[in-house]
PDB file of N, CA and C in Angstrom:
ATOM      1  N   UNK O   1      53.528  -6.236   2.418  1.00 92.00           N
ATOM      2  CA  UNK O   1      53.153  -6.801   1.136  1.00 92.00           C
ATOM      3  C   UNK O   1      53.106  -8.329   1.194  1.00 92.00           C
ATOM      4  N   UNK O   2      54.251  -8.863   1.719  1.00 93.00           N
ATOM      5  CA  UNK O   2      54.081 -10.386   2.156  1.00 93.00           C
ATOM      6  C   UNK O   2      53.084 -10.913   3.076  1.00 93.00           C
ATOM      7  N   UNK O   3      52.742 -10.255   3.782  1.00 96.00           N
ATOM      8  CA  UNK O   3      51.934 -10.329   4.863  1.00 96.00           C
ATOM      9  C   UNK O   3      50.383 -10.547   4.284  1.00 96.00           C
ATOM     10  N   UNK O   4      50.315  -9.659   3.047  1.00 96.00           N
ATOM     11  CA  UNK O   4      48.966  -9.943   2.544  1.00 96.00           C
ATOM     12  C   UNK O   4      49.240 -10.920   1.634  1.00 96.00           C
ATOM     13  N   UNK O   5      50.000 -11.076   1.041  1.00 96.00           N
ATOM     14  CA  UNK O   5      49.775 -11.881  -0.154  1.00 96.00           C
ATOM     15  C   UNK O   5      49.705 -13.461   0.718  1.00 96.00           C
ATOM     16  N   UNK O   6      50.260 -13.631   1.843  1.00 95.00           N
ATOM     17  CA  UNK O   6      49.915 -14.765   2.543  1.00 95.00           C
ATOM     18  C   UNK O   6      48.051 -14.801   2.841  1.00 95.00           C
ATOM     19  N   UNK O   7      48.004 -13.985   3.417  1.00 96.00           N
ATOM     20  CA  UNK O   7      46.235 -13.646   3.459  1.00 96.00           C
ATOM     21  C   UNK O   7      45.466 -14.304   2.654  1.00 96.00           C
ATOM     22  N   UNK O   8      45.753 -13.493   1.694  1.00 96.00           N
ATOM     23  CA  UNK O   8      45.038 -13.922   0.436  1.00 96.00           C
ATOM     24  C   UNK O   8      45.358 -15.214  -0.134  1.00 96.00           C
ATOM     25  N   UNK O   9      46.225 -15.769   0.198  1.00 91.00           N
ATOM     26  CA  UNK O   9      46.390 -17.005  -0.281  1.00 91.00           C
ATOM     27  C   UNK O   9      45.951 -18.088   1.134  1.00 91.00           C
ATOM     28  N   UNK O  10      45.425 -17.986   2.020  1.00 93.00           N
ATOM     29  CA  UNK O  10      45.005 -18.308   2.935  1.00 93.00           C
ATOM     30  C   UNK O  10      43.644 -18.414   3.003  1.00 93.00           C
ATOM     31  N   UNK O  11      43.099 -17.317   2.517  1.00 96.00           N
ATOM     32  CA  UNK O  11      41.616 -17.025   2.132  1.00 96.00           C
ATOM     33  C   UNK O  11      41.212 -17.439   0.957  1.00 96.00           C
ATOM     34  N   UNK O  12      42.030 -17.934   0.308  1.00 92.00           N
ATOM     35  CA  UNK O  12      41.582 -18.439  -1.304  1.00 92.00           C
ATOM     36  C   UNK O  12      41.466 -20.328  -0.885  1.00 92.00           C
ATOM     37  N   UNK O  13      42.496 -20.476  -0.073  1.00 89.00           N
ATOM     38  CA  UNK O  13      42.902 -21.663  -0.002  1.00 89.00           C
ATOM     39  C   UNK O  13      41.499 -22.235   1.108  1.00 89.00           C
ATOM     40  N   UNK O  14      40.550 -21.100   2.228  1.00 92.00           N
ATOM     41  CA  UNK O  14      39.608 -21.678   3.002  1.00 92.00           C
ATOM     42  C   UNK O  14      38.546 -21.311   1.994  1.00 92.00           C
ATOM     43  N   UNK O  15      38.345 -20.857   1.191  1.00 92.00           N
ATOM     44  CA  UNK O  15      37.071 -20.602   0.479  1.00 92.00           C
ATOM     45  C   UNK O  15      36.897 -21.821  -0.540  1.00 92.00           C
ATOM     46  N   UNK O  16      38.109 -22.393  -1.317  1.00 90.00           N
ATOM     47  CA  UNK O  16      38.108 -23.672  -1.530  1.00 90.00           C
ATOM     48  C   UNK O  16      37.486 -24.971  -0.930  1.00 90.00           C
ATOM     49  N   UNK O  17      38.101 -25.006   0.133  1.00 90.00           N
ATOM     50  CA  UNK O  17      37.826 -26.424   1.469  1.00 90.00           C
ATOM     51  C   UNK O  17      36.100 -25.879   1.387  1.00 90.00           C
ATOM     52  N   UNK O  18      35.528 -24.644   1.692  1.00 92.00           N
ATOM     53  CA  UNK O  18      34.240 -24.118   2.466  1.00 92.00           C
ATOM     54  C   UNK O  18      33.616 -24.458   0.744  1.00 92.00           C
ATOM     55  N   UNK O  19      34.164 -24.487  -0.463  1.00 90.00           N
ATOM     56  CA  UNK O  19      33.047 -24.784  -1.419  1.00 90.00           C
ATOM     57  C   UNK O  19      32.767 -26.404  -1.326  1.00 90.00           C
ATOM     58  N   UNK O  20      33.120 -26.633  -0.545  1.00 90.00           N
ATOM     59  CA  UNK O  20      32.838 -28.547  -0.711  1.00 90.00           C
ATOM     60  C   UNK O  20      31.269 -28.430  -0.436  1.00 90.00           C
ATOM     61  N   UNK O  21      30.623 -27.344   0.585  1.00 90.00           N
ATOM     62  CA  UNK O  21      29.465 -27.333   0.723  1.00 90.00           C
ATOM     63  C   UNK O  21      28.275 -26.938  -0.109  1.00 90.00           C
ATOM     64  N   UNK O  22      28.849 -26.437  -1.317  1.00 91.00           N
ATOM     65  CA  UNK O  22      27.923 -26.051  -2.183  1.00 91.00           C
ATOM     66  C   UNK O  22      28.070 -26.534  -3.570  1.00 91.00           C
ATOM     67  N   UNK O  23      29.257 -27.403  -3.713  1.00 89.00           N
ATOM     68  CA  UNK O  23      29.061 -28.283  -4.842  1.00 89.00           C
ATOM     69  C   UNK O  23      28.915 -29.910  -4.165  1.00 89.00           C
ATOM     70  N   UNK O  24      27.873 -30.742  -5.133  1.00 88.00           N
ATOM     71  CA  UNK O  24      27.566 -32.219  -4.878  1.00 88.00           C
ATOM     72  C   UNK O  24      28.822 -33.033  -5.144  1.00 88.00           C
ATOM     73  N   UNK O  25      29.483 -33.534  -4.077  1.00 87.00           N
ATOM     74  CA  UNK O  25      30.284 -34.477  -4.576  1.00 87.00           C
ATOM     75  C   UNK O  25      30.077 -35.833  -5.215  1.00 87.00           C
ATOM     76  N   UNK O  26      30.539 -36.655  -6.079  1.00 91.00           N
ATOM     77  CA  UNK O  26      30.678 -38.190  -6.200  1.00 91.00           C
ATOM     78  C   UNK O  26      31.869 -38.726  -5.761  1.00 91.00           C
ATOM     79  N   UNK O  27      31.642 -39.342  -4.545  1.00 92.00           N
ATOM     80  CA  UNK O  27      32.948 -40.125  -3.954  1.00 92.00           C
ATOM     81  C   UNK O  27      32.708 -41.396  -4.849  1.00 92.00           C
ATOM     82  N   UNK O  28      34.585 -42.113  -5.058  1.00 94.00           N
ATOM     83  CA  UNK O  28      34.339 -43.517  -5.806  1.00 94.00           C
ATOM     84  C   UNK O  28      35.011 -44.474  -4.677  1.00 94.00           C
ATOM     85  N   UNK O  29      35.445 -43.840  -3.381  1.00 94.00           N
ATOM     86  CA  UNK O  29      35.619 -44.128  -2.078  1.00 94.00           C
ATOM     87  C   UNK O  29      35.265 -43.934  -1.263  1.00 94.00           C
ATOM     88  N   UNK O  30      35.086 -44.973  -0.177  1.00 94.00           N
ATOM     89  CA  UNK O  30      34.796 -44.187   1.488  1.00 94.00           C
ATOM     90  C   UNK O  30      35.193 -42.956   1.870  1.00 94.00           C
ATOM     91  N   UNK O  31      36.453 -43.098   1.811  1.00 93.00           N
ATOM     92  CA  UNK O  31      37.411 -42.138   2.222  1.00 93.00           C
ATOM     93  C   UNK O  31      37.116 -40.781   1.970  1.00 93.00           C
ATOM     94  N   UNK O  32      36.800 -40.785   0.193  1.00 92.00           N
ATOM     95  CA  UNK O  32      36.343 -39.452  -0.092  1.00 92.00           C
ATOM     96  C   UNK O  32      35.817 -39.098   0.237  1.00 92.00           C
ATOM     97  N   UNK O  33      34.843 -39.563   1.049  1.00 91.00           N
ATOM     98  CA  UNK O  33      33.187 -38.753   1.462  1.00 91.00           C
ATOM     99  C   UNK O  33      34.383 -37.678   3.101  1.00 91.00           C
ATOM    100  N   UNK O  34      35.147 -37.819   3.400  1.00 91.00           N
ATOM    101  CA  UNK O  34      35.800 -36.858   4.695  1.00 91.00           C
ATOM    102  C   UNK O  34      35.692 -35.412   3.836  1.00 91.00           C
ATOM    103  N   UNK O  35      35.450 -34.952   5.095  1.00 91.00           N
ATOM    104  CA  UNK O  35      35.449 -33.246   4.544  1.00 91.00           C
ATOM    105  C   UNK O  35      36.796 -33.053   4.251  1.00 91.00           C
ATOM    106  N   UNK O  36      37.217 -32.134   3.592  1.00 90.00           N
ATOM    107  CA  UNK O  36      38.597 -31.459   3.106  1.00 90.00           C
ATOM    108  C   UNK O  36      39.621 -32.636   2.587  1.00 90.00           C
ATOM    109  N   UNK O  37      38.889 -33.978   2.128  1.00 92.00           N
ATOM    110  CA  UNK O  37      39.509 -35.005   1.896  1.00 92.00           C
ATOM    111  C   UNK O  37      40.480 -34.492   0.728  1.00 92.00           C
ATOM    112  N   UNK O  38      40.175 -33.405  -0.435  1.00 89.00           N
ATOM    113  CA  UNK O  38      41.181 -33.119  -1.488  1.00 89.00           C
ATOM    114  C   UNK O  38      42.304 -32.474  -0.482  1.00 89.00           C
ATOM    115  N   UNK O  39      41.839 -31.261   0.020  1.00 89.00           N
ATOM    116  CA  UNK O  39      43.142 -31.088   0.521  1.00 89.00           C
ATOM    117  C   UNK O  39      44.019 -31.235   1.009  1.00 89.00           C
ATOM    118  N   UNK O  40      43.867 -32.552   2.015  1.00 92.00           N
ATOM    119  CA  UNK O  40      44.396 -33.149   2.651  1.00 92.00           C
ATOM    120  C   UNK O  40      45.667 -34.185   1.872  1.00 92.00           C
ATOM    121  N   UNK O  41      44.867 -34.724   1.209  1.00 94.00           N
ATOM    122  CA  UNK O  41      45.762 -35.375   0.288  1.00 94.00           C
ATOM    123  C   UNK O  41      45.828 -35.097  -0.467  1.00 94.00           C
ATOM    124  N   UNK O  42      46.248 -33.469  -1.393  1.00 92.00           N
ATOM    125  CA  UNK O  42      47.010 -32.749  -1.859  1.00 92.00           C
ATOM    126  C   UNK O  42      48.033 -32.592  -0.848  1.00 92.00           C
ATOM    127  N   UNK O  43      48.151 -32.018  -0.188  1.00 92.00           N
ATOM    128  CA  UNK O  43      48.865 -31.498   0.890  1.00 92.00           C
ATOM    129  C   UNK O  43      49.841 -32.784   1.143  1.00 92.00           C
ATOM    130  N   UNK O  44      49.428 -33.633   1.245  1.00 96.00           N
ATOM    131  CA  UNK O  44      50.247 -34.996   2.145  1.00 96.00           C
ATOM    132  C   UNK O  44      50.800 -35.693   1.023  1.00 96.00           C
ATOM    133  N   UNK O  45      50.125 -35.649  -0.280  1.00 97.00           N
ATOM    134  CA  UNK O  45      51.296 -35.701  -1.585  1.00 97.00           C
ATOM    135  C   UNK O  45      52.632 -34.705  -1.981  1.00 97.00           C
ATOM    136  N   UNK O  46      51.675 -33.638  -1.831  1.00 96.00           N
ATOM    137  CA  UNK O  46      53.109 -32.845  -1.875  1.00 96.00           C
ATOM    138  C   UNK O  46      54.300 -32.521  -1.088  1.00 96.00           C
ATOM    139  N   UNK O  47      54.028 -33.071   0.192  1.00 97.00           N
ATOM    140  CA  UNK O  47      54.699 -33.018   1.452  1.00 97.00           C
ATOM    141  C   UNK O  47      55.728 -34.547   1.151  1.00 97.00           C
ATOM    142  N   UNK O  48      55.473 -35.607   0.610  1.00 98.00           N
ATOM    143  CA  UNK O  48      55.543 -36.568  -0.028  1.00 98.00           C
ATOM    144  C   UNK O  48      56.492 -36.643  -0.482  1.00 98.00           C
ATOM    145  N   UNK O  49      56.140 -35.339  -1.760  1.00 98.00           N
ATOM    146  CA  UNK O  49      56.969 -35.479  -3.051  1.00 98.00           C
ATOM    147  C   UNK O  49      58.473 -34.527  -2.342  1.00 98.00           C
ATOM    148  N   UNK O  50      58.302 -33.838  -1.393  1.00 97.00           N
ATOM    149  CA  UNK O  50      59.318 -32.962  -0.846  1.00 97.00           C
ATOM    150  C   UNK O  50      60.263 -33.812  -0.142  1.00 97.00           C
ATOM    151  N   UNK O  51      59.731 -35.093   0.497  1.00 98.00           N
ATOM    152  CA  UNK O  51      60.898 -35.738   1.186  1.00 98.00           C
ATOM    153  C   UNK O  51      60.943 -36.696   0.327  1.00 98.00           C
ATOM    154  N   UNK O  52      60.705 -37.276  -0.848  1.00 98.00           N
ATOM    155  CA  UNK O  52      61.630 -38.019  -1.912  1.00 98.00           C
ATOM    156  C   UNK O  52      62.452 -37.558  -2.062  1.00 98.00           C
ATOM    157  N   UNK O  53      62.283 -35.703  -2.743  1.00 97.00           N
ATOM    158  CA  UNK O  53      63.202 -35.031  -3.617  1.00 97.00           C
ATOM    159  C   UNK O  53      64.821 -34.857  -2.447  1.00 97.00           C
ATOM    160  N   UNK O  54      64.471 -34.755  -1.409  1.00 97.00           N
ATOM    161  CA  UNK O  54      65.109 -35.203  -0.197  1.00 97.00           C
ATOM    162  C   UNK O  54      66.446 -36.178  -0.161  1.00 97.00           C
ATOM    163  N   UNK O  55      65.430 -37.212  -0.253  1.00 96.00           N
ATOM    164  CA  UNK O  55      66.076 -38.684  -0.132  1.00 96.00           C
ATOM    165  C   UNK O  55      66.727 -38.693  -1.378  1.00 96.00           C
ATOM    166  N   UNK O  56      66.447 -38.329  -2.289  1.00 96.00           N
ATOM    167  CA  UNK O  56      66.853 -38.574  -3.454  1.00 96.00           C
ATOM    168  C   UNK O  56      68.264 -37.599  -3.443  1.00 96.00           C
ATOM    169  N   UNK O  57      68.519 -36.391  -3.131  1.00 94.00           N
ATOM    170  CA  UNK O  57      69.405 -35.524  -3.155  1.00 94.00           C
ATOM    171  C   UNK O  57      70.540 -35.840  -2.315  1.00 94.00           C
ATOM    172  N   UNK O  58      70.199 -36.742  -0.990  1.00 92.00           N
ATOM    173  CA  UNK O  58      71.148 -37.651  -0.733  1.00 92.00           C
ATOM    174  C   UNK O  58      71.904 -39.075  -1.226  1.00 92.00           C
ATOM    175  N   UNK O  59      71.082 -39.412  -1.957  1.00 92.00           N
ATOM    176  CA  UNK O  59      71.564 -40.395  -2.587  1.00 92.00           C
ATOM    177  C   UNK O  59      72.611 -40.243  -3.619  1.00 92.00           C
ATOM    178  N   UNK O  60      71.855 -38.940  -4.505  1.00 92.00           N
ATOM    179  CA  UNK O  60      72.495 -39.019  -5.782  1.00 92.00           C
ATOM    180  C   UNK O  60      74.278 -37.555  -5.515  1.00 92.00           C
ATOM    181  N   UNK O  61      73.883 -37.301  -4.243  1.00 90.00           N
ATOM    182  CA  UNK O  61      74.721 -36.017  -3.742  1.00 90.00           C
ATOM    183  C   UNK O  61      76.190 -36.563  -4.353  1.00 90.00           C
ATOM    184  N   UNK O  62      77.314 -35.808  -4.286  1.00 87.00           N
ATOM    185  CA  UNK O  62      78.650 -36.534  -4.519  1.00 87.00           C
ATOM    186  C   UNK O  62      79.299 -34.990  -4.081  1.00 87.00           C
ATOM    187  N   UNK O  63      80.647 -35.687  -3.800  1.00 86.00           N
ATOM    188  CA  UNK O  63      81.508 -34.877  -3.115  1.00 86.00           C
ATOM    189  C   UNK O  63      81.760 -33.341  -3.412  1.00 86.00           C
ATOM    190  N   UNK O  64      82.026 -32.296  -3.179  1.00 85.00           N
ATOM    191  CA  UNK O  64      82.339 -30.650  -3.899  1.00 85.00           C
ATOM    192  C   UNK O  64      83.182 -31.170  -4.769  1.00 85.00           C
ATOM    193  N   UNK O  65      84.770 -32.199  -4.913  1.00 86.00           N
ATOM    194  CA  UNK O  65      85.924 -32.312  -5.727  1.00 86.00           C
ATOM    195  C   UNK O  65      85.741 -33.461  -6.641  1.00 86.00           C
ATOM    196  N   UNK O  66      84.133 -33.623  -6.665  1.00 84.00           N
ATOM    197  CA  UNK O  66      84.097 -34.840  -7.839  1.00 84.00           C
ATOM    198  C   UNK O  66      85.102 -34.940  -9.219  1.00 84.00           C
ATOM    199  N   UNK O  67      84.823 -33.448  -9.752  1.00 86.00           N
ATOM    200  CA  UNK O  67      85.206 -33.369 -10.906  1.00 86.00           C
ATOM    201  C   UNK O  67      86.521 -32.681 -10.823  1.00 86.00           C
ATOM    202  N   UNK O  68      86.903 -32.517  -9.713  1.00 83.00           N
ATOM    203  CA  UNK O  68      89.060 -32.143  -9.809  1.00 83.00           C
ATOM    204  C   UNK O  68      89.684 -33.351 -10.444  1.00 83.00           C
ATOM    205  N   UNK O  69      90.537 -33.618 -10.377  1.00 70.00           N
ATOM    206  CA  UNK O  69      91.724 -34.012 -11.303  1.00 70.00           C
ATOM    207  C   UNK O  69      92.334 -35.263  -9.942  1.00 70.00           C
TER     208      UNK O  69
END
């Protein structure tokens, strides 16, 4: 069951990237004009936002006996 539902979310996720070819883009950057340029940087934002939440969980971490006596 996991096995497909990865599939399918694999196949949803290349049929995405593969519609770049049949809708007209407007880039308002160079950059944009790269193929799979959304996903990419989707991907590398959210990868991003995972090692803030990271950094951040070390920072703000505090001991197991914070709140003993």
């Amino acid at each position: 069951m996991i096995r497909r539902l990865w599939a399918a979310f694999i196949a949803v996720l290349a049929l995405t990237v593969l519609a770049q070819f049949a809708v007209e883009m407007h880039p308002h950057f160079a950059i944009e004009r790269l193929f799979a340029f959304n996903a990419l940087y989707g991907f590398l934002a959210c990868a991003a936002l995972i090692l803030v939440a990271k950094a951040l969980g070390l920072l703000l971490k505090r001991k197991d006996d914070y709140y003993d006596d």
